[in-house]
mmCIF file of C-alpha atoms and ligand atoms in Angstrom:
data_model
loop_
_atom_site.group_PDB
_atom_site.id
_atom_site.type_symbol
_atom_site.label_atom_id
_atom_site.label_comp_id
_atom_site.label_asym_id
_atom_site.label_seq_id
_atom_site.Cartn_x
_atom_site.Cartn_y
_atom_site.Cartn_z
ATOM 1 C CA UNK M 1326 132.987 280.261 -80.146
ATOM 2 C CA UNK M 1327 129.878 280.395 -77.912
ATOM 3 C CA UNK M 1328 127.176 281.548 -79.827
ATOM 4 C CA UNK M 1329 123.635 281.579 -78.660
ATOM 5 C CA UNK M 1330 120.378 283.702 -78.124
ATOM 6 C CA UNK M 1331 121.274 284.667 -74.872
ATOM 7 C CA UNK M 1332 118.047 286.281 -73.639
ATOM 8 C CA UNK M 1333 119.500 286.311 -71.450
ATOM 9 C CA UNK M 1334 122.624 285.350 -70.970
ATOM 10 C CA UNK M 1335 123.467 283.047 -67.610
ATOM 11 C CA UNK M 1336 125.530 281.275 -65.469
ATOM 12 C CA UNK M 1337 125.032 278.508 -68.003
ATOM 13 C CA UNK M 1338 126.796 280.078 -70.415
ATOM 14 C CA UNK M 1339 129.697 281.608 -68.156
ATOM 15 C CA UNK M 1340 130.094 278.116 -67.062
ATOM 16 C CA UNK M 1341 130.276 276.320 -70.117
ATOM 17 C CA UNK M 1342 132.424 279.063 -71.488
ATOM 18 C CA UNK M 1343 135.063 278.725 -68.075
ATOM 19 C CA UNK M 1344 134.686 275.222 -68.565
ATOM 20 C CA UNK M 1345 135.942 274.804 -72.108
ATOM 21 C CA UNK M 1346 138.460 277.484 -71.372
ATOM 22 C CA UNK M 1347 140.163 275.745 -68.615
ATOM 23 C CA UNK M 1348 139.692 272.043 -70.145
ATOM 24 C CA UNK M 1349 140.758 272.958 -73.462
ATOM 25 C CA UNK M 1350 143.566 275.857 -72.295
ATOM 26 C CA UNK M 1351 141.877 277.999 -74.754
ATOM 27 C CA UNK M 1352 143.603 281.481 -74.871
ATOM 28 C CA UNK M 1353 139.838 283.541 -75.460
ATOM 29 C CA UNK M 1354 136.564 282.714 -75.209
ATOM 30 C CA UNK M 1355 134.203 284.685 -77.892
ATOM 31 C CA UNK M 1356 130.466 285.056 -77.274
ATOM 32 C CA UNK M 1357 128.632 285.717 -80.601
ATOM 33 C CA UNK M 1358 124.894 286.560 -80.044
ATOM 34 C CA UNK M 1359 122.787 285.888 -82.619
ATOM 35 C CA UNK M 1360 121.017 288.341 -84.882
ATOM 36 C CA UNK M 1361 117.983 285.934 -85.589
ATOM 37 C CA UNK M 1362 118.340 282.772 -84.368
ATOM 38 C CA UNK M 1363 117.399 280.340 -87.176
ATOM 39 C CA UNK M 1364 116.327 277.831 -84.516
ATOM 40 C CA UNK M 1365 113.656 280.217 -82.344
ATOM 41 C CA UNK M 1366 111.447 281.670 -85.555
ATOM 42 C CA UNK M 1367 108.001 282.258 -84.235
ATOM 43 C CA UNK M 1368 109.609 283.476 -80.569
ATOM 44 C CA UNK M 1369 109.489 286.974 -79.541
ATOM 45 C CA UNK M 1370 113.346 287.506 -79.011
ATOM 46 C CA UNK M 1371 114.644 290.664 -76.886
ATOM 47 C CA UNK M 1372 116.283 293.415 -79.074
ATOM 48 C CA UNK M 1373 119.963 293.107 -79.876
ATOM 49 C CA UNK M 1374 120.847 296.299 -78.233
ATOM 50 C CA UNK M 1375 119.798 294.733 -75.075
ATOM 51 C CA UNK M 1376 121.479 291.020 -75.653
ATOM 52 C CA UNK M 1377 124.833 292.679 -76.578
ATOM 53 C CA UNK M 1378 124.623 295.093 -73.153
ATOM 54 C CA UNK M 1379 123.737 292.121 -71.279
ATOM 55 C CA UNK M 1380 126.107 289.818 -72.627
ATOM 56 C CA UNK M 1381 128.610 292.471 -72.122
ATOM 57 C CA UNK M 1382 127.943 292.738 -68.436
ATOM 58 C CA UNK M 1383 127.884 289.304 -67.864
ATOM 59 C CA UNK M 1384 131.498 288.402 -69.366
ATOM 60 C CA UNK M 1385 133.284 291.991 -67.866
ATOM 61 C CA UNK M 1386 135.195 290.088 -65.055
ATOM 62 C CA UNK M 1387 136.697 287.820 -66.813
ATOM 63 C CA UNK M 1388 139.620 288.517 -68.737
ATOM 64 C CA UNK M 1389 139.063 285.560 -71.534
ATOM 65 C CA UNK M 1390 136.112 286.325 -72.489
ATOM 66 C CA UNK M 1391 135.112 288.340 -75.211
ATOM 67 C CA UNK M 1392 131.787 289.931 -77.151
ATOM 68 C CA UNK M 1393 131.794 289.761 -81.149
ATOM 69 C CA UNK M 1394 128.981 290.984 -82.809
ATOM 70 C CA UNK M 1395 129.537 289.644 -86.073
ATOM 71 C CA UNK M 1396 126.677 287.484 -86.350
ATOM 72 C CA UNK M 1397 124.516 290.342 -85.251
ATOM 73 C CA UNK M 1398 126.083 292.661 -87.792
ATOM 74 C CA UNK M 1399 126.362 290.847 -90.888
ATOM 75 C CA UNK M 1400 122.749 289.708 -93.159
ATOM 76 C CA UNK M 1401 120.703 287.158 -92.452
ATOM 77 C CA UNK M 1402 120.708 284.308 -92.376
ATOM 78 C CA UNK M 1403 122.902 283.587 -89.581
ATOM 79 C CA UNK M 1404 124.217 280.605 -89.530
ATOM 80 C CA UNK M 1405 127.375 279.074 -87.943
ATOM 81 C CA UNK M 1406 128.535 277.094 -90.925
ATOM 82 C CA UNK M 1407 129.020 280.492 -92.702
ATOM 83 C CA UNK M 1408 129.909 282.399 -89.387
ATOM 84 C CA UNK M 1409 132.790 280.302 -89.166
ATOM 85 C CA UNK M 1410 134.896 281.337 -92.265
ATOM 86 C CA UNK M 1411 134.549 284.801 -91.413
ATOM 87 C CA UNK M 1412 135.968 284.109 -87.977
ATOM 88 C CA UNK M 1413 138.554 281.796 -89.421
ATOM 89 C CA UNK M 1414 139.333 284.565 -91.932
ATOM 90 C CA UNK M 1415 139.883 287.307 -89.367
ATOM 91 C CA UNK M 1416 142.467 285.002 -86.915
ATOM 92 C CA UNK M 1417 143.965 282.646 -89.686
ATOM 93 C CA UNK M 1418 146.488 281.508 -87.392
ATOM 94 C CA UNK M 1419 144.187 280.194 -84.387
ATOM 95 C CA UNK M 1420 142.444 276.712 -83.898
ATOM 96 C CA UNK M 1421 138.959 277.520 -83.260
ATOM 97 C CA UNK M 1422 136.432 274.856 -81.137
ATOM 98 C CA UNK M 1423 132.350 275.440 -81.288
ATOM 99 C CA UNK M 1424 131.354 275.370 -77.614
ATOM 100 C CA UNK M 1425 127.576 273.830 -77.244
ATOM 101 C CA UNK M 1426 125.352 272.350 -74.323
ATOM 102 C CA UNK M 1427 124.255 268.990 -74.901
ATOM 103 C CA UNK M 1428 120.759 270.110 -76.292
ATOM 104 C CA UNK M 1429 122.578 271.835 -79.301
ATOM 105 C CA UNK M 1430 124.577 268.880 -79.899
ATOM 106 C CA UNK M 1431 121.483 266.747 -79.703
ATOM 107 C CA UNK M 1432 119.667 269.257 -82.383
ATOM 108 C CA UNK M 1433 122.754 269.929 -84.934
ATOM 109 C CA UNK M 1434 121.175 267.448 -87.638
ATOM 110 C CA UNK M 1435 118.524 270.280 -87.694
ATOM 111 C CA UNK M 1436 121.303 273.063 -88.361
ATOM 112 C CA UNK M 1437 122.184 274.111 -91.508
ATOM 113 C CA UNK M 1438 124.805 272.171 -93.181
ATOM 114 C CA UNK M 1439 125.839 270.227 -89.927
ATOM 115 C CA UNK M 1440 128.660 268.179 -92.182
ATOM 116 C CA UNK M 1441 130.529 271.035 -93.022
ATOM 117 C CA UNK M 1442 130.221 272.666 -89.995
ATOM 118 C CA UNK M 1443 132.049 269.800 -88.308
ATOM 119 C CA UNK M 1444 134.715 269.760 -90.897
ATOM 120 C CA UNK M 1445 135.625 273.698 -89.907
ATOM 121 C CA UNK M 1446 136.254 273.333 -86.696
ATOM 122 C CA UNK M 1447 135.717 271.236 -83.442
ATOM 123 C CA UNK M 1448 132.903 270.758 -80.853
ATOM 124 C CA UNK M 1449 133.308 271.185 -77.571
ATOM 125 C CA UNK M 1450 129.847 269.869 -75.684
ATOM 126 C CA UNK M 1451 129.251 270.263 -72.169
ATOM 127 C CA UNK M 1452 126.122 267.826 -71.680
ATOM 128 C CA UNK M 1453 122.947 269.419 -70.539
ATOM 129 C CA UNK M 1454 120.429 267.853 -67.915
ATOM 130 C CA UNK M 1455 117.465 266.677 -69.930
ATOM 131 C CA UNK M 1456 119.152 266.675 -73.134
ATOM 132 C CA UNK M 1457 119.515 262.758 -74.136
ATOM 133 C CA UNK M 1458 122.155 262.307 -77.050
ATOM 134 C CA UNK M 1459 121.686 259.394 -79.352
ATOM 135 C CA UNK M 1460 125.309 258.927 -80.288
ATOM 136 C CA UNK M 1461 123.957 255.966 -82.813
ATOM 137 C CA UNK M 1462 121.487 258.048 -84.415
ATOM 138 C CA UNK M 1463 123.901 261.415 -84.645
ATOM 139 C CA UNK M 1464 126.107 259.791 -86.386
ATOM 140 C CA UNK M 1465 123.873 258.087 -88.843
ATOM 141 C CA UNK M 1466 122.824 261.648 -89.102
ATOM 142 C CA UNK M 1467 125.833 263.484 -88.807
ATOM 143 C CA UNK M 1468 128.835 260.960 -90.102
ATOM 144 C CA UNK M 1469 131.946 261.506 -88.544
ATOM 145 C CA UNK M 1470 130.608 263.559 -85.502
ATOM 146 C CA UNK M 1471 131.316 261.121 -82.336
ATOM 147 C CA UNK M 1472 134.972 261.737 -83.465
ATOM 148 C CA UNK M 1473 134.401 265.927 -84.081
ATOM 149 C CA UNK M 1474 133.543 266.149 -80.014
ATOM 150 C CA UNK M 1475 135.341 266.864 -77.441
ATOM 151 C CA UNK M 1476 133.088 266.210 -74.291
ATOM 152 C CA UNK M 1477 133.571 268.417 -71.405
ATOM 153 C CA UNK M 1478 134.079 266.814 -67.829
ATOM 154 C CA UNK M 1479 132.928 268.956 -65.213
ATOM 155 C CA UNK M 1480 129.514 269.351 -63.058
ATOM 156 C CA UNK M 1481 126.348 270.135 -65.151
ATOM 157 C CA UNK M 1482 123.969 273.197 -64.553
ATOM 158 C CA UNK M 1483 120.359 272.758 -65.670
ATOM 159 C CA UNK M 1484 119.744 276.436 -66.036
ATOM 160 C CA UNK M 1485 118.215 277.872 -69.094
ATOM 161 C CA UNK M 1486 117.129 281.173 -70.484
ATOM 162 C CA UNK M 1487 113.531 279.989 -70.913
ATOM 163 C CA UNK M 1488 113.559 278.623 -66.787
ATOM 164 C CA UNK M 1489 114.804 282.241 -66.061
ATOM 165 C CA UNK M 1490 112.314 284.424 -68.343
ATOM 166 C CA UNK M 1491 109.527 282.368 -67.232
ATOM 167 C CA UNK M 1492 110.713 283.130 -63.397
ATOM 168 C CA UNK M 1493 111.322 287.065 -64.015
ATOM 169 C CA UNK M 1494 107.269 287.152 -65.500
ATOM 170 C CA UNK M 1495 106.538 285.732 -61.934
ATOM 171 C CA UNK M 1496 107.063 289.105 -61.047
ATOM 172 C CA UNK M 1497 110.475 288.128 -59.287
ATOM 173 C CA UNK M 1498 114.090 289.178 -59.948
ATOM 174 C CA UNK M 1499 117.079 286.652 -61.550
ATOM 175 C CA UNK M 1500 119.532 287.614 -58.514
ATOM 176 C CA UNK M 1501 121.319 284.212 -58.590
ATOM 177 C CA UNK M 1502 120.515 282.907 -61.564
ATOM 178 C CA UNK M 1503 122.834 285.141 -63.160
ATOM 179 C CA UNK M 1504 125.284 288.052 -63.007
ATOM 180 C CA UNK M 1505 124.274 290.912 -60.151
ATOM 181 C CA UNK M 1506 124.871 293.509 -63.004
ATOM 182 C CA UNK M 1507 122.603 291.651 -65.542
ATOM 183 C CA UNK M 1508 119.592 291.275 -63.614
ATOM 184 C CA UNK M 1509 120.149 294.874 -62.231
ATOM 185 C CA UNK M 1510 119.707 295.455 -66.306
ATOM 186 C CA UNK M 1511 116.842 293.770 -66.656
ATOM 187 C CA UNK M 1512 115.274 294.998 -63.565
ATOM 188 C CA UNK M 1513 115.853 298.756 -64.770
ATOM 189 C CA UNK M 1514 114.797 297.826 -68.130
ATOM 190 C CA UNK M 1515 111.713 295.953 -67.197
ATOM 191 C CA UNK M 1516 113.026 293.030 -69.484
ATOM 192 C CA UNK M 1517 110.460 289.486 -69.348
ATOM 193 C CA UNK M 1518 107.832 291.339 -67.376
ATOM 194 C CA UNK M 1519 105.493 290.869 -70.372
HETATM 195 P P1 ATP J 1072 116.112 279.168 -74.166
HETATM 196 O O1 ATP J 1072 116.303 278.801 -72.870
HETATM 197 O O2 ATP J 1072 116.088 280.472 -74.133
HETATM 198 O O3 ATP J 1072 116.148 278.339 -75.427
HETATM 199 P P2 ATP J 1072 119.403 279.069 -73.457
HETATM 200 O O4 ATP J 1072 119.575 278.728 -72.230
HETATM 201 O O5 ATP J 1072 119.461 277.098 -73.977
HETATM 202 O O6 ATP J 1072 118.313 279.468 -73.838
HETATM 203 P P3 ATP J 1072 121.246 279.848 -75.531
HETATM 204 O O7 ATP J 1072 121.425 281.249 -75.786
HETATM 205 O O8 ATP J 1072 120.146 279.507 -76.077
HETATM 206 O O9 ATP J 1072 120.554 279.843 -74.340
HETATM 207 O O10 ATP J 1072 122.268 279.092 -75.507
HETATM 208 C C1 ATP J 1072 123.483 279.209 -76.143
HETATM 209 C C2 ATP J 1072 124.438 277.889 -76.401
HETATM 210 O O11 ATP J 1072 124.630 277.976 -74.949
HETATM 211 C C3 ATP J 1072 123.809 276.754 -76.430
HETATM 212 O O12 ATP J 1072 124.601 275.626 -77.206
HETATM 213 C C4 ATP J 1072 123.035 275.668 -75.217
HETATM 214 O O13 ATP J 1072 123.168 274.577 -75.415
HETATM 215 C C5 ATP J 1072 124.415 276.554 -74.324
HETATM 216 N N1 ATP J 1072 123.660 276.255 -72.855
HETATM 217 C C6 ATP J 1072 123.190 277.334 -72.521
HETATM 218 N N2 ATP J 1072 122.812 276.870 -71.117
HETATM 219 C C7 ATP J 1072 123.463 276.380 -71.012
HETATM 220 C C8 ATP J 1072 123.276 274.915 -69.774
HETATM 221 N N3 ATP J 1072 122.866 275.351 -68.420
HETATM 222 N N4 ATP J 1072 124.559 273.761 -69.645
HETATM 223 C C9 ATP J 1072 125.164 273.797 -71.053
HETATM 224 N N5 ATP J 1072 124.870 274.425 -71.921
HETATM 225 C C10 ATP J 1072 124.114 275.618 -72.274
#
């Protein structure tokens, strides 16, 4: 499970998904765009249909990647701790990992019921440049977190959607920062220009 705002989806998301798939031998990676991100209140988020479309374009070449709209179609608040039981109910025989970048792991104490979350599934984390993890503080805030995490070993990418939005706002295209089909869609729909 890879939840996110995907505003827009980029190589950082796709690399996290592929690295986790390879390292953990996952059958499937579910991309779960969140309709109303709890952690990004006060920021203008691109409309759900655009973000869904961009994710489907981003993952179209990988047969192991799938779009799951559960977290856009259910009523808010869209918290991960309430999302997981829905997915697990739909696939009761599957073992689940929640894929996260290092910044999300660092911020986990501010999520809703993180102590419950780590009993629902394991976490697979790709360290993210600039996101320093204070393991001692994290363990104090969320007891048991250290043993719930599988750290993904692979090259880190410092790309972020924030940096891409800023780049497009300067008047450039997002070519080479995300899949070509997504860059074309952004251009055609004049997303992130103003
Ligand atoms: P923004 O810059 O708008 O906050 P973002 O690039 O962090 O967005 P999100 O959609 O918020 O993208 O991220 C979804 C998940 O993917 C989060 O767990 C995030 O940590 C992870 N992620 C995104 N980019 C990377 C990256 N370059 N390396 C590792 N993890 C990443």
